[in-house]
Amino acid sequence: LITVTASNVNIDPFTFDGMGVANYGVIASGFAADGLVVDGNTFKGFNEAGIYVSNASGGTSLITGNTFEASSTRGVHVGGLSGTGTILNIVDNTMGSDGKLVQGVRVSNNVSCEAALNVTGTNTIDSTGDGIDFEGSVTGLASVNINGATVTSNGDAVAFRGAVTDADIKVDNSSL
């Protein structure tokens, strides 16, 4: 519904309804993810995810205080993060508020080259699949921090399916 094409965009508060037709509610690719803030929205009815951040390569993005209803397949889909100073913060969201999502957070590509993905605060994920799923590799001094999450899932609470080398992975203070 919204494709972000500029840096430093703030999206709040709206109710996004994909009505089972749209794939994503918010899409931010490359430098458009730099300074992105998605705060206090409700996402429902998307075929893929409420928010898609792909190939972010620089700057900090914040996804906070959002509600992702189970009528969508995923809460947040990350297509990859790369480069020093590239940080994606997913903080204090509710995913699967009216039932179970397939996945809360899906990382379908690599987190690499000193990029950071932080799933912190009081993220609550109710999932029929994996709660937080890393399909790509985590390499090249990249960091992943999962802190304070509550994940209820029929699959793995947190899954790393790709290579994990030269990376800083922390999963703590979470109920998995």
Coordinates of C-alpha atoms in Angstrom, one line a residue:
L1 CA 0.0 0.0 0.0
I2 CA 2.9 2.4 0.8
T3 CA 6.2 2.1 -1.0
V4 CA 8.8 4.4 0.7
T5 CA 11.1 6.1 -1.8
A6 CA 12.9 8.6 0.4
S7 CA 14.9 8.6 3.6
N8 CA 13.6 9.7 7.1
V9 CA 10.0 8.8 6.6
N10 CA 7.7 8.4 9.7
I11 CA 4.5 6.4 9.2
D12 CA 2.0 6.6 12.2
P13 CA -0.8 5.8 13.2
F14 CA -2.9 4.1 10.5
T15 CA -4.8 0.9 10.0
F16 CA -3.5 -0.9 6.9
D17 CA -5.8 -3.5 5.5
G18 CA -4.5 -5.5 2.5
M19 CA -8.0 -7.2 2.2
G20 CA -6.3 -10.4 1.2
V21 CA -5.1 -8.9 -2.1
A22 CA -2.0 -6.8 -1.3
N23 CA 1.3 -8.5 -0.4
Y24 CA 2.7 -5.8 1.9
G25 CA 1.5 -2.7 3.9
V26 CA 4.8 -0.8 3.9
I27 CA 7.8 -1.5 1.7
A28 CA 11.2 0.2 2.2
S29 CA 14.1 -0.8 0.0
G30 CA 17.8 0.2 0.1
F31 CA 18.4 3.8 1.2
A32 CA 14.6 4.4 1.6
A33 CA 14.9 2.3 4.8
D34 CA 17.4 4.9 6.3
G35 CA 15.6 6.7 9.0
L36 CA 12.3 4.8 8.5
V37 CA 10.0 4.9 11.5
V38 CA 6.8 2.8 11.5
D39 CA 5.1 3.5 14.8
G40 CA 1.7 2.6 16.3
N41 CA 0.0 1.1 13.2
T42 CA -2.3 -1.9 12.7
F43 CA -1.7 -4.3 9.9
K44 CA -4.1 -6.9 8.7
G45 CA -5.0 -8.9 5.6
F46 CA -1.6 -9.0 3.8
N47 CA -0.5 -12.0 1.8
E48 CA 3.2 -11.7 2.7
A49 CA 3.7 -9.2 5.6
G50 CA 2.7 -6.0 7.2
I51 CA 6.1 -4.5 6.7
Y52 CA 8.9 -5.4 4.2
V53 CA 12.4 -3.9 4.6
S54 CA 14.7 -5.1 1.8
N55 CA 18.4 -4.7 1.3
A56 CA 18.8 -1.9 3.7
S57 CA 22.3 -0.6 3.4
G58 CA 22.9 2.3 5.7
G59 CA 21.1 4.1 8.5
T60 CA 18.7 3.1 11.3
S61 CA 15.1 1.9 10.9
L62 CA 12.6 1.6 13.7
I63 CA 9.5 -0.6 13.7
T64 CA 7.7 0.0 17.0
G65 CA 4.4 -0.2 18.8
N66 CA 2.6 -1.9 15.9
T67 CA -0.1 -4.6 15.9
F68 CA 0.1 -7.3 13.2
E69 CA -3.2 -9.3 13.1
A70 CA -3.2 -12.9 12.2
S71 CA -5.1 -12.2 9.0
S72 CA -1.6 -11.4 7.6
T73 CA 1.0 -14.1 6.9
R74 CA 3.9 -12.3 8.7
G75 CA 4.5 -9.3 10.9
V76 CA 7.9 -8.1 9.5
H77 CA 9.8 -9.5 6.5
V78 CA 13.4 -8.5 6.3
G79 CA 14.9 -9.0 2.8
G80 CA 18.5 -8.5 4.1
L81 CA 20.7 -6.0 5.9
S82 CA 24.2 -5.1 5.0
G83 CA 26.9 -2.6 5.9
T84 CA 28.4 -0.8 8.9
G85 CA 25.7 1.5 10.5
T86 CA 22.8 -0.4 9.0
I87 CA 20.5 -1.1 12.0
L88 CA 16.9 -2.4 12.1
N89 CA 15.2 -2.1 15.5
I90 CA 11.9 -4.1 15.9
V91 CA 10.6 -2.9 19.3
D92 CA 7.4 -3.4 21.4
N93 CA 5.2 -4.9 18.7
T94 CA 2.3 -7.4 18.9
M95 CA 2.3 -10.0 16.2
G96 CA -0.7 -12.4 15.9
S97 CA -3.0 -10.4 18.1
D98 CA -6.2 -12.0 16.9
G99 CA -4.8 -15.6 16.4
K100 CA -1.6 -17.0 15.0
L101 CA 0.6 -15.6 12.2
V102 CA 2.7 -18.0 10.1
Q103 CA 5.8 -16.1 11.2
G104 CA 6.4 -13.1 13.4
V105 CA 9.7 -12.0 11.8
R106 CA 11.1 -13.5 8.7
V107 CA 14.7 -12.7 7.6
S108 CA 14.8 -14.1 4.0
N109 CA 18.3 -12.9 3.0
N110 CA 21.6 -12.3 4.7
V111 CA 22.5 -10.0 7.7
S112 CA 26.1 -9.2 7.0
C113 CA 29.0 -6.7 7.0
E114 CA 28.5 -5.3 10.5
A115 CA 24.8 -4.7 10.1
A116 CA 22.6 -5.2 13.2
L117 CA 19.1 -6.6 13.7
N118 CA 17.6 -5.9 17.1
V119 CA 14.3 -7.5 18.2
T120 CA 13.9 -5.9 21.7
G121 CA 11.5 -4.6 24.2
T122 CA 8.2 -6.4 24.7
N123 CA 7.6 -8.0 21.2
T124 CA 4.9 -10.6 21.6
I125 CA 4.7 -13.2 18.8
D126 CA 2.0 -15.8 18.4
S127 CA 3.0 -18.0 15.4
T128 CA 1.8 -21.2 13.7
G129 CA 5.3 -21.6 12.2
D130 CA 8.6 -20.2 13.5
G131 CA 8.4 -17.1 15.6
I132 CA 11.6 -15.4 14.3
D133 CA 13.1 -17.2 11.3
F134 CA 16.5 -16.5 9.8
E135 CA 16.6 -18.2 6.3
G136 CA 19.8 -16.3 5.2
S137 CA 23.2 -16.2 6.7
V138 CA 24.4 -14.0 9.6
T139 CA 28.1 -13.3 8.8
G140 CA 30.8 -10.6 8.6
L141 CA 30.7 -9.2 12.1
A142 CA 26.9 -8.7 11.9
S143 CA 24.9 -8.8 15.1
V144 CA 21.5 -10.1 16.1
N145 CA 20.0 -9.2 19.5
I146 CA 16.8 -10.8 20.6
N147 CA 15.9 -9.5 24.1
G148 CA 12.5 -9.4 25.9
A149 CA 10.5 -11.3 23.3
T150 CA 7.6 -13.5 24.2
V151 CA 7.2 -16.1 21.4
T152 CA 4.5 -18.8 21.3
S153 CA 5.0 -20.9 18.2
N154 CA 4.2 -24.3 16.7
G155 CA 7.7 -24.3 15.1
D156 CA 10.9 -23.0 16.4
A157 CA 10.7 -19.9 18.6
V158 CA 14.0 -18.7 16.9
A159 CA 15.5 -20.5 14.0
F160 CA 18.8 -19.9 12.2
R161 CA 18.8 -21.9 9.0
G162 CA 21.7 -20.2 7.1
A163 CA 25.4 -20.1 8.0
V164 CA 26.3 -18.2 11.2
T165 CA 30.0 -17.2 11.1
D166 CA 31.9 -14.3 12.6
A167 CA 28.7 -12.9 14.0
D168 CA 27.4 -11.7 17.5
I169 CA 24.2 -13.5 18.3
K170 CA 22.4 -12.8 21.6
V171 CA 19.1 -14.3 22.7
D172 CA 18.3 -13.4 26.3
N173 CA 15.6 -12.3 28.7
S174 CA 13.0 -13.8 26.4
S175 CA 10.2 -16.3 26.9
L176 CA 10.5 -18.8 24.1

